[in-house]
mmCIF file of C-alpha atoms in Angstrom:
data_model
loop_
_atom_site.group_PDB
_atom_site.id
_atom_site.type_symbol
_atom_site.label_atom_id
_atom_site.label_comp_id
_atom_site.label_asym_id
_atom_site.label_seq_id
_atom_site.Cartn_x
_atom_site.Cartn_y
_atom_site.Cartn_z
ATOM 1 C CA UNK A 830 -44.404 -29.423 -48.128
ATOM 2 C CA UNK A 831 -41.188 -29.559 -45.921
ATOM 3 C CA UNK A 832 -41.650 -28.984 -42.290
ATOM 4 C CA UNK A 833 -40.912 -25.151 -40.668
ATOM 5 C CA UNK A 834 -37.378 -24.873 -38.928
ATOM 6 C CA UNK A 835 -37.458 -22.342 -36.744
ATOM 7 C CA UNK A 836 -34.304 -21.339 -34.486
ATOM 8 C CA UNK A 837 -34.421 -21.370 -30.860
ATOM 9 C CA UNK A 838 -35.768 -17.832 -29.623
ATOM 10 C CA UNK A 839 -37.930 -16.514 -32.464
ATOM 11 C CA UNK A 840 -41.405 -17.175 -33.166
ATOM 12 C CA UNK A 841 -43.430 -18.225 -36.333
ATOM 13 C CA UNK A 842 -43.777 -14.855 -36.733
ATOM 14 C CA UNK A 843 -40.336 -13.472 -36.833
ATOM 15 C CA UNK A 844 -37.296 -14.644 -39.038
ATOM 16 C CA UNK A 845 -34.967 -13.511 -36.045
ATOM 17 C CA UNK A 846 -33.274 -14.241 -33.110
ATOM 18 C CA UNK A 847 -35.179 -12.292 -30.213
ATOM 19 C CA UNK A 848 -32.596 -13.555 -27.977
ATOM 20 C CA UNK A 849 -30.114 -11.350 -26.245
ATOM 21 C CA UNK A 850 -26.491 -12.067 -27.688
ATOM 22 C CA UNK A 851 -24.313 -10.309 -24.518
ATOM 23 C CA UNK A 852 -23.102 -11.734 -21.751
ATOM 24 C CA UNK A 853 -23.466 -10.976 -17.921
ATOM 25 C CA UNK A 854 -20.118 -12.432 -17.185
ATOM 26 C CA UNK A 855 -18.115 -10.172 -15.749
ATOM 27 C CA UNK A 856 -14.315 -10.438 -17.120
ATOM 28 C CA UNK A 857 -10.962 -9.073 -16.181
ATOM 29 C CA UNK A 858 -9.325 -6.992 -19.001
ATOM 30 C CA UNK A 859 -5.835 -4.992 -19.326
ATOM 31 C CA UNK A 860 -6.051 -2.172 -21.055
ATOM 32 C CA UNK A 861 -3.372 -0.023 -22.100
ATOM 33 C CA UNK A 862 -3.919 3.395 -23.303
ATOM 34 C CA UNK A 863 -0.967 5.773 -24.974
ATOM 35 C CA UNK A 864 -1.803 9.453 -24.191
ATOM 36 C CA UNK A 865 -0.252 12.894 -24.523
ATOM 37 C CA UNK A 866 2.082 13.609 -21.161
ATOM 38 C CA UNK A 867 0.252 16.746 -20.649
ATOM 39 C CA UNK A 868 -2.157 18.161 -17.409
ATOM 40 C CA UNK A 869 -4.741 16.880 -17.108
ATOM 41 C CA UNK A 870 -5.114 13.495 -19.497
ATOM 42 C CA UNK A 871 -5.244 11.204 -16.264
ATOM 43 C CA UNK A 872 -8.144 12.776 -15.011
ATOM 44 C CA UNK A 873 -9.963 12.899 -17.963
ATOM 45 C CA UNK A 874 -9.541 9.002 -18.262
ATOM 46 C CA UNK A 875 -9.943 8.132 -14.584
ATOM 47 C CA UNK A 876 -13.066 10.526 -15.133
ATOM 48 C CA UNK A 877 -14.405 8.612 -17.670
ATOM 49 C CA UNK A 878 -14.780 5.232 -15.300
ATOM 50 C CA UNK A 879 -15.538 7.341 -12.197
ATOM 51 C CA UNK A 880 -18.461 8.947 -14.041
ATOM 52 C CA UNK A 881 -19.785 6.180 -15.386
ATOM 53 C CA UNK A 882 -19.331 3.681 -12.044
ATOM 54 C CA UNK A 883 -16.861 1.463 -13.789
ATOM 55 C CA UNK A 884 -14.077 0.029 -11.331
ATOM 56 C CA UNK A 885 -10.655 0.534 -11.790
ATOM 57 C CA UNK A 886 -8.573 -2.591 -9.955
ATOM 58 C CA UNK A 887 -5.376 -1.242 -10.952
ATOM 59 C CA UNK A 888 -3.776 1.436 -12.530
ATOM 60 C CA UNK A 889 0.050 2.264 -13.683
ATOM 61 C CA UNK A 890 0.820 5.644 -15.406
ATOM 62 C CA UNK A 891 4.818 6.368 -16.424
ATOM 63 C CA UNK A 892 6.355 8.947 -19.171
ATOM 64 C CA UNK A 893 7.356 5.960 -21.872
ATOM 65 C CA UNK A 894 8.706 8.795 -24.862
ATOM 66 C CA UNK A 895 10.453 11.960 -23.442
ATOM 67 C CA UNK A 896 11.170 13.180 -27.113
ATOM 68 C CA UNK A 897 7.388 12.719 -28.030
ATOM 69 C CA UNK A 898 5.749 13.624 -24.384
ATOM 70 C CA UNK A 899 4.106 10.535 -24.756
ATOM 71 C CA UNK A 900 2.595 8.274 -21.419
ATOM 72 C CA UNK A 901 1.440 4.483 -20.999
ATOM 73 C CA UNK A 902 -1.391 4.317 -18.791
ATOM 74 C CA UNK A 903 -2.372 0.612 -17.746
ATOM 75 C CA UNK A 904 -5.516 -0.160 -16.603
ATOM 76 C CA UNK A 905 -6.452 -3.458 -15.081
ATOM 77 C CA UNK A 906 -10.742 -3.284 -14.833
ATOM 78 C CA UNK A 907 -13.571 -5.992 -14.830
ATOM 79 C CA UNK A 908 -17.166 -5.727 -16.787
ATOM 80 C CA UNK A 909 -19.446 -7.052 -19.193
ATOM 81 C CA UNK A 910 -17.592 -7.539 -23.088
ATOM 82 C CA UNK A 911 -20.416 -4.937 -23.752
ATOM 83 C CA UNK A 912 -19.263 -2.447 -20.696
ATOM 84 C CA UNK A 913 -15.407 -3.718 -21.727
ATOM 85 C CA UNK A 914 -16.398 -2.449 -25.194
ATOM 86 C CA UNK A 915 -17.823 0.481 -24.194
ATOM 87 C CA UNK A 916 -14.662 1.504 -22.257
ATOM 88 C CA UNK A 917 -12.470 1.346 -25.170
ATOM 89 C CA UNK A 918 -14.356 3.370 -27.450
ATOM 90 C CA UNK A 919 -15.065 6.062 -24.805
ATOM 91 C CA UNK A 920 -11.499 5.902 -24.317
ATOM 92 C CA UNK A 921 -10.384 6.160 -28.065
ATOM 93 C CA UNK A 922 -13.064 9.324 -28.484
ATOM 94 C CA UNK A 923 -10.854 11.298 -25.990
ATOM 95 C CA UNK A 924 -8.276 13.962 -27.963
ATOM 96 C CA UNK A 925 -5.178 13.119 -25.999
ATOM 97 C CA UNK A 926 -5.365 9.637 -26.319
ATOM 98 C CA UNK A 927 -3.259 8.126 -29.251
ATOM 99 C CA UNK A 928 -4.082 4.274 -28.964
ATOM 100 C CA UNK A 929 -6.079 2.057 -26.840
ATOM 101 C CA UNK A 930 -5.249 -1.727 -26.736
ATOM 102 C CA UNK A 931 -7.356 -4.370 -24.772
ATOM 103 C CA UNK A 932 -3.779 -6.651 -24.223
ATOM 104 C CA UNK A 933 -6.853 -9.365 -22.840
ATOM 105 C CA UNK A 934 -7.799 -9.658 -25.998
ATOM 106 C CA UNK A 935 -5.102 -9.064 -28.339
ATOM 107 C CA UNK A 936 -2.943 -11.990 -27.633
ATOM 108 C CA UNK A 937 -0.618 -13.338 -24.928
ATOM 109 C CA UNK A 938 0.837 -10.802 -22.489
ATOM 110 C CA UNK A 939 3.277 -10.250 -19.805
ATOM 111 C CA UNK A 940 2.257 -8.489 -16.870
ATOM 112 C CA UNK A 941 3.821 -8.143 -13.404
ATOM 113 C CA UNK A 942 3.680 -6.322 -10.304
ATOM 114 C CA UNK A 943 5.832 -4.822 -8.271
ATOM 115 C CA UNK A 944 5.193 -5.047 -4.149
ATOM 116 C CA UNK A 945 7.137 -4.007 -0.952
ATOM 117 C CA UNK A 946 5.824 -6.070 2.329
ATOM 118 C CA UNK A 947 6.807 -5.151 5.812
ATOM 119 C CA UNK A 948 6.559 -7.964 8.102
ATOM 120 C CA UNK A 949 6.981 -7.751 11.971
ATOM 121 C CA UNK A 950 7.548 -10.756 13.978
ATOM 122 C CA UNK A 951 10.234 -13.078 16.367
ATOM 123 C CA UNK A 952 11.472 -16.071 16.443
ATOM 124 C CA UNK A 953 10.218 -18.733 13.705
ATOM 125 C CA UNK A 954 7.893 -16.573 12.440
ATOM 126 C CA UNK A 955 10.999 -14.513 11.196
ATOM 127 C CA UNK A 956 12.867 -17.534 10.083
ATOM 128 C CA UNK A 957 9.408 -19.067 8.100
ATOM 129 C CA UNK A 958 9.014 -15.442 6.382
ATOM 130 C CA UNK A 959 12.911 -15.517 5.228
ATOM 131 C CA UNK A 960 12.266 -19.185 3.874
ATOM 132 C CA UNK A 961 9.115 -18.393 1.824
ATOM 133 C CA UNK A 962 10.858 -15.035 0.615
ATOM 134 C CA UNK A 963 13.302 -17.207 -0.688
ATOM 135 C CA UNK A 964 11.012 -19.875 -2.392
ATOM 136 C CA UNK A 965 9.407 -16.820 -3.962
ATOM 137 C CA UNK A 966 12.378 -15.087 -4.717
ATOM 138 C CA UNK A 967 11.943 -11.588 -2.713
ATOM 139 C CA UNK A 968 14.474 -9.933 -1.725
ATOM 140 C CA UNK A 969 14.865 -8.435 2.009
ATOM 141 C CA UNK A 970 15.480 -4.706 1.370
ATOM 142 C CA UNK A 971 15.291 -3.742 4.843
ATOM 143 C CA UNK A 972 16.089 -5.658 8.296
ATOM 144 C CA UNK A 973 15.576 -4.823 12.186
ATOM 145 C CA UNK A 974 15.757 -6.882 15.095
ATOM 146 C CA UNK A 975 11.602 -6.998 14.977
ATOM 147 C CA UNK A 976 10.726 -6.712 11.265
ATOM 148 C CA UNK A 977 11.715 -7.072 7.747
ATOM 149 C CA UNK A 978 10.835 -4.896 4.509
ATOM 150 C CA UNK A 979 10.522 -7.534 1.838
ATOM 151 C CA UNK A 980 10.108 -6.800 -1.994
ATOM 152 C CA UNK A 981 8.916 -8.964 -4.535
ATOM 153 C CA UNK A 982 8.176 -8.971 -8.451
ATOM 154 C CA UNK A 983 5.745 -10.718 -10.367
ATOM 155 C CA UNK A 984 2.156 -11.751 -11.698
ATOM 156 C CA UNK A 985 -0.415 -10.055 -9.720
ATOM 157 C CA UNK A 986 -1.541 -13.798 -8.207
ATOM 158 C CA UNK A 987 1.973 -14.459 -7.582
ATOM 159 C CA UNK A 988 2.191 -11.261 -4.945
ATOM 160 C CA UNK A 989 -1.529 -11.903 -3.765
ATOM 161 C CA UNK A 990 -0.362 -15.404 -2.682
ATOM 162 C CA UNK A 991 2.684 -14.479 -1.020
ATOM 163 C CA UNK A 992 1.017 -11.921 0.887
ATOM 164 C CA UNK A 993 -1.690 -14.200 1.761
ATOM 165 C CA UNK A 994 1.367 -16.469 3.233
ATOM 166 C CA UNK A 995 3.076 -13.453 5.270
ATOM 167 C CA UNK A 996 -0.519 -12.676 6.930
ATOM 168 C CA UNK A 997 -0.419 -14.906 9.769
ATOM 169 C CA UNK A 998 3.682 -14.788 9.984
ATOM 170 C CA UNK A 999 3.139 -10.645 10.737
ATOM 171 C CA UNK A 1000 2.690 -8.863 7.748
ATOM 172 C CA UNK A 1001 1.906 -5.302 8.647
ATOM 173 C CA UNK A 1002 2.238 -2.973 5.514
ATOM 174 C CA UNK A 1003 1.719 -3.615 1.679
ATOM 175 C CA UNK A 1004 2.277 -0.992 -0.831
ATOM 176 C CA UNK A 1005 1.786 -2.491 -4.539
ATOM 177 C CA UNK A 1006 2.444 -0.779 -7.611
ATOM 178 C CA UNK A 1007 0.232 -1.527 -9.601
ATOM 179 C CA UNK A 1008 0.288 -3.904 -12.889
ATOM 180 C CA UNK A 1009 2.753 -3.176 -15.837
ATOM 181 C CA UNK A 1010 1.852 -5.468 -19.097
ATOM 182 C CA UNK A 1011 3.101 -5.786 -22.567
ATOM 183 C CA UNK A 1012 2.035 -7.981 -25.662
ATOM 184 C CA UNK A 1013 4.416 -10.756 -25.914
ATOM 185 C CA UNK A 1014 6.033 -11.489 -29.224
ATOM 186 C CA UNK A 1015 6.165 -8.929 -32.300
#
């Protein structure tokens, strides 16, 4: 008689695996949800993560079909796959919503940020904040004897670094959009 083989996690006494199979890894997803440009839709979705305590990093709403009142809304949130999950189908079960797409998961995609910086300083601080604006390409949109009113484009970590760089050099005011993303490709 051949010896038992049992998998890791279940007994002699069960043929399964008593294991759990999700993950506690939390995970940052970009979703992108096209809804009806009607009253009301953008509460009903940011009342869907407010209800249920899920956190909403960043968030991008803009008219994308005039013809077809149609909206993008882009959602940048971390969870669980399970809580990740969750959120799409909660989000697909709402009437106004016409597609839901995890762009995470669904393949490579672009995404970029948009970010005006005001920066007050003298001196070489002012000349170091004009040289890294130009190493990462922002453009001064506004100038005064004391301050400047940088804006730059790009990857979330590209604007988070940048910032982090203008911190000590005076930065005094950040407004961000918010993250824009599209599948790359077909």
């Amino acid at each position: 008689m051949s010896a038992l083989h049992i998998k890791k996690g279940s007994t002699r006494h069960s043929a399964y695996n008593l294991r759990p199979t999700f993950s506690d890894v939390e995970e940052r997803h970009t979703i992108a949800v096209l809804v009806e440009n009607e009253p009301g839709v953008l509460a009903r979705v940011i009342g869907l993560f407010s209800g249920r305590g899920y956190n909403i990093e960043s968030l991008t709403v803009a008219e994308v079909d005039h013809t077809g009142h149609l909206s993008r809304i882009t959602i940048v949130t971390t969870g669980t796959p399970q809580v990740i999950e969750q959120i799409k189908a909660q989000l697909g079960r709402i009437v106004p919503v016409h597609d839901v797409h995890d762009l995470t998961v669904e393949g490579p995609a672009v995404e970029r940020e948009l970010a005006i910086l005001k920066v007050v300083g003298q001196g070489d601080k002012r000349v170091e904040a004009l040289r890294l604006a130009d190493i990462f390409r922002a453009n001064v949109v506004d100038s005064t004897l004391n301050s400047f009113v940088f804006e730059i484009t790009g990857a979330p970590d590209k604007i988070d670094a940048f910032a982090d760089l203008m911190r000590p050099l005076g930065l005094t005011e950040i407004a961000r959009t918010g993250v824009a993303a599209l599948l790359r490709g077909d």
